[in-house]
Short mmCIF file of C-alpha atoms in Angstrom, two decimals:
data_model
loop_
_atom_site.label_atom_id
_atom_site.label_comp_id
_atom_site.label_asym_id
_atom_site.label_seq_id
_atom_site.Cartn_x
_atom_site.Cartn_y
_atom_site.Cartn_z
CA MET A 1 -105.24 -66.70 10.42
CA SER A 2 -106.20 -63.08 10.83
CA THR A 3 -103.64 -60.66 9.42
CA LYS A 4 -103.98 -58.68 12.63
CA ILE A 5 -102.37 -61.45 14.68
CA ASN A 6 -100.14 -63.09 12.06
CA VAL A 7 -96.63 -62.84 13.50
CA LEU A 8 -94.89 -64.73 10.71
CA GLY A 9 -93.37 -61.47 9.44
CA ILE A 10 -91.75 -60.85 12.83
CA VAL A 11 -90.29 -64.36 12.90
CA LYS A 12 -88.97 -63.99 9.33
CA ALA A 13 -87.45 -60.59 10.09
CA HIS A 14 -85.72 -62.00 13.18
CA LEU A 15 -84.40 -65.00 11.25
CA MET A 16 -83.04 -62.66 8.56
CA THR A 17 -80.87 -60.98 11.20
CA LEU A 18 -79.11 -64.30 11.83
CA ARG A 19 -76.84 -63.93 8.84
CA ASP A 20 -73.30 -63.01 8.00
CA HIS A 21 -73.66 -59.47 6.67
CA SER A 22 -70.21 -59.39 5.10
CA ALA A 23 -70.91 -62.55 3.07
CA GLY A 24 -74.63 -61.85 2.63
CA ARG A 25 -75.73 -65.35 3.60
CA ILE A 26 -77.12 -67.30 6.53
CA SER A 27 -74.72 -67.70 9.44
CA LEU A 28 -74.60 -71.32 10.56
CA VAL A 29 -72.88 -70.23 13.76
CA ASP A 30 -75.74 -67.86 14.61
CA TRP A 31 -78.36 -70.51 13.84
CA SER A 32 -76.47 -73.01 16.00
CA VAL A 33 -76.17 -70.58 18.90
CA PHE A 34 -79.76 -69.35 18.72
CA PHE A 35 -81.58 -72.58 17.91
CA ILE A 36 -79.49 -75.76 18.04
CA CYS A 37 -77.89 -75.17 21.46
CA PRO A 38 -81.14 -74.08 23.17
CA LEU A 39 -82.94 -77.02 21.53
CA LEU A 40 -80.34 -79.48 22.84
CA ILE A 41 -80.61 -78.01 26.33
CA GLY A 42 -84.41 -78.25 26.06
CA VAL A 43 -84.15 -81.92 25.07
CA VAL A 44 -81.87 -82.62 28.05
CA VAL A 45 -84.35 -80.87 30.35
CA TYR A 46 -87.22 -82.88 28.85
CA LEU A 47 -85.43 -86.21 29.21
CA SER A 48 -84.34 -85.41 32.77
CA LEU A 49 -87.96 -85.27 33.99
CA ILE A 50 -87.02 -82.44 36.37
CA PRO A 51 -90.13 -81.31 38.21
CA LEU A 52 -91.41 -77.83 37.45
CA THR A 53 -91.96 -76.29 40.88
CA GLU A 54 -94.67 -73.76 41.66
CA SER A 55 -92.10 -71.21 42.74
CA LEU A 56 -90.21 -71.55 39.44
CA VAL A 57 -93.44 -71.22 37.46
CA ALA A 58 -94.36 -68.11 39.44
CA ALA A 59 -90.90 -66.61 38.97
CA LEU A 60 -90.96 -67.27 35.21
CA ILE A 61 -94.45 -65.78 34.87
CA ASN A 62 -93.32 -62.67 36.76
CA ALA A 63 -90.12 -62.41 34.73
CA ALA A 64 -91.99 -62.79 31.44
CA ALA A 65 -94.56 -60.16 32.41
CA ILE A 66 -91.93 -57.65 33.53
CA LEU A 67 -89.73 -58.30 30.51
CA LEU A 68 -92.73 -57.93 28.19
CA GLY A 69 -93.39 -54.46 29.57
CA LEU A 70 -89.76 -53.42 29.27
CA LEU A 71 -89.43 -54.77 25.73
CA LEU A 72 -92.61 -53.03 24.60
CA ASN A 73 -91.23 -49.75 25.97
CA LEU A 74 -87.98 -50.40 24.16
CA LEU A 75 -89.92 -50.90 20.92
CA ILE A 76 -91.46 -47.45 21.38
CA LEU A 77 -88.01 -45.94 21.89
CA MET A 78 -86.70 -47.73 18.80
CA PHE A 79 -89.63 -46.35 16.79
CA ASP A 80 -88.63 -42.86 17.88
CA GLN A 81 -85.02 -43.50 16.85
CA ARG A 82 -86.12 -44.95 13.50
CA THR A 83 -88.23 -41.86 12.81
CA LYS A 84 -85.28 -39.57 13.60
CA VAL A 85 -82.96 -41.56 11.33
CA LYS A 86 -85.52 -41.50 8.51
CA ASP A 87 -85.89 -37.72 8.84
CA LEU A 88 -82.11 -37.29 8.82
CA LEU A 89 -81.73 -39.55 5.79
CA ASP A 90 -84.44 -37.64 3.92
CA LYS A 91 -82.66 -34.38 4.73
CA LEU A 92 -79.27 -35.71 3.64
CA GLN A 93 -80.60 -37.08 0.35
CA ARG A 94 -82.11 -33.79 -0.81
CA PRO A 95 -80.47 -32.48 -3.97
CA GLN A 96 -79.39 -29.23 -2.28
CA ALA A 97 -77.73 -31.08 0.61
CA ASN A 98 -73.97 -31.02 0.31
CA VAL A 99 -73.14 -34.29 2.09
CA ASP A 100 -70.55 -36.91 1.24
CA ALA A 101 -71.63 -40.47 0.48
CA ARG A 102 -69.90 -41.83 3.61
CA ARG A 103 -72.23 -39.84 5.84
CA ILE A 104 -75.29 -41.19 3.99
CA ARG A 105 -73.97 -44.78 4.21
CA HIS A 106 -73.40 -44.31 7.93
CA VAL A 107 -76.97 -43.13 8.49
CA GLU A 108 -78.31 -45.99 6.33
CA LEU A 109 -76.32 -48.44 8.45
CA ARG A 110 -77.87 -46.94 11.60
CA ARG A 111 -81.32 -47.38 10.05
CA ASN A 112 -80.55 -51.03 9.27
CA VAL A 113 -79.27 -51.69 12.79
CA ILE A 114 -82.42 -50.12 14.25
CA ASP A 115 -84.63 -52.19 11.92
CA GLU A 116 -82.85 -55.41 12.88
CA SER A 117 -83.02 -54.52 16.57
CA VAL A 118 -86.77 -53.94 16.26
CA ALA A 119 -87.12 -57.39 14.65
CA ASN A 120 -85.11 -58.96 17.48
CA ILE A 121 -87.01 -57.15 20.22
CA SER A 122 -90.34 -58.07 18.63
CA PHE A 123 -89.24 -61.71 18.46
CA ALA A 124 -88.25 -61.62 22.14
CA VAL A 125 -91.72 -60.25 22.93
CA LEU A 126 -93.25 -63.21 21.06
CA LEU A 127 -91.07 -65.64 23.01
CA CYS A 128 -92.11 -64.07 26.31
CA LEU A 129 -95.76 -64.37 25.27
CA CYS A 130 -95.22 -68.05 24.39
CA SER A 131 -93.61 -68.62 27.77
CA LEU A 132 -96.43 -66.88 29.60
CA VAL A 133 -99.13 -68.81 27.75
CA SER A 134 -97.42 -72.17 28.22
CA LEU A 135 -96.87 -71.56 31.92
CA LEU A 136 -100.42 -70.40 32.49
CA VAL A 137 -101.81 -73.41 30.59
CA PHE A 138 -99.48 -75.68 32.57
CA THR A 139 -100.66 -74.14 35.83
CA MET A 140 -104.29 -74.81 34.88
CA ALA A 141 -103.50 -78.34 33.65
CA ALA A 142 -101.48 -79.15 36.78
CA LYS A 143 -104.63 -78.58 38.83
CA THR A 144 -106.33 -81.35 36.83
CA GLY A 145 -103.49 -83.81 37.46
CA ALA A 146 -101.77 -83.82 34.05
CA GLY A 147 -98.80 -86.18 33.72
CA SER A 148 -95.10 -85.59 34.19
CA ARG A 149 -94.41 -85.73 30.41
CA MET A 150 -96.42 -82.55 29.94
CA GLU A 151 -94.56 -80.98 32.83
CA SER A 152 -91.24 -81.97 31.25
CA PHE A 153 -92.37 -80.64 27.88
CA VAL A 154 -93.38 -77.26 29.35
CA TYR A 155 -90.09 -77.10 31.26
CA ALA A 156 -88.07 -77.98 28.14
CA MET A 157 -89.98 -75.50 26.01
CA ASN A 158 -89.40 -72.75 28.55
CA ALA A 159 -85.71 -73.63 28.79
CA PHE A 160 -85.49 -73.21 25.01
CA ILE A 161 -87.52 -69.98 25.09
CA TRP A 162 -85.59 -68.33 27.92
CA ILE A 163 -82.18 -69.24 26.51
CA ASN A 164 -83.32 -67.78 23.21
CA VAL A 165 -84.67 -64.64 24.92
CA MET A 166 -81.38 -64.18 26.75
CA LEU A 167 -79.35 -64.58 23.54
CA THR A 168 -81.65 -62.24 21.63
CA ILE A 169 -81.39 -59.59 24.34
CA LEU A 170 -77.60 -59.91 24.26
CA MET A 171 -77.71 -59.38 20.49
CA VAL A 172 -79.93 -56.30 20.91
CA ILE A 173 -77.63 -54.90 23.59
CA LYS A 174 -74.66 -55.31 21.26
CA ARG A 175 -76.54 -53.57 18.43
CA VAL A 176 -77.71 -50.69 20.59
CA TYR A 177 -74.16 -50.30 21.89
CA ALA A 178 -72.92 -50.23 18.29
CA LEU A 179 -75.51 -47.53 17.51
CA PHE A 180 -74.30 -45.37 20.37
CA SER A 181 -70.67 -45.95 19.40
CA SER A 182 -71.38 -45.02 15.79
CA VAL A 183 -73.07 -41.79 16.89
CA ASP A 184 -69.95 -40.89 18.88
CA ARG A 185 -67.69 -41.65 15.89
CA ALA A 186 -69.90 -39.71 13.48
CA GLY A 187 -69.60 -36.66 15.65
#
């Protein structure tokens, strides 16, 4: 695969955020919430053979396209924040800077939260792209009379994707809120 389109690093970075930071290990609760629960819901959707209506496909395509644009803009904003934090950290770590270690740790924590948020946002972008592609392929295949199993599979996959997108966005919101709160506390 071309290194220009290899997204494995984004997936790994996202998965690394699903850990218990205090213990420094993988969080089984996070993995269950982000992967096991959506997978089980996807399996139920698949086995239910619920028809995927044209209006739902259109709504999901529109939602994915709009969300993609918003998430890409958010990535640009996060890049700006990351640059500012890096500049501040460089300034604080100069030998002539008279700054206590707590301030430096606080700024390093902000940098880590921004980095993890970027990984999560990038992963959500990938999920939206997967949803868009699967729905567009399904729309083309539906015109050729593909079977209901494919329809159920696309529906189940999109249930998994959209639950995961929702959970990832909730995680990003919490992290961005924590960033804003930490800025207020830092004065």
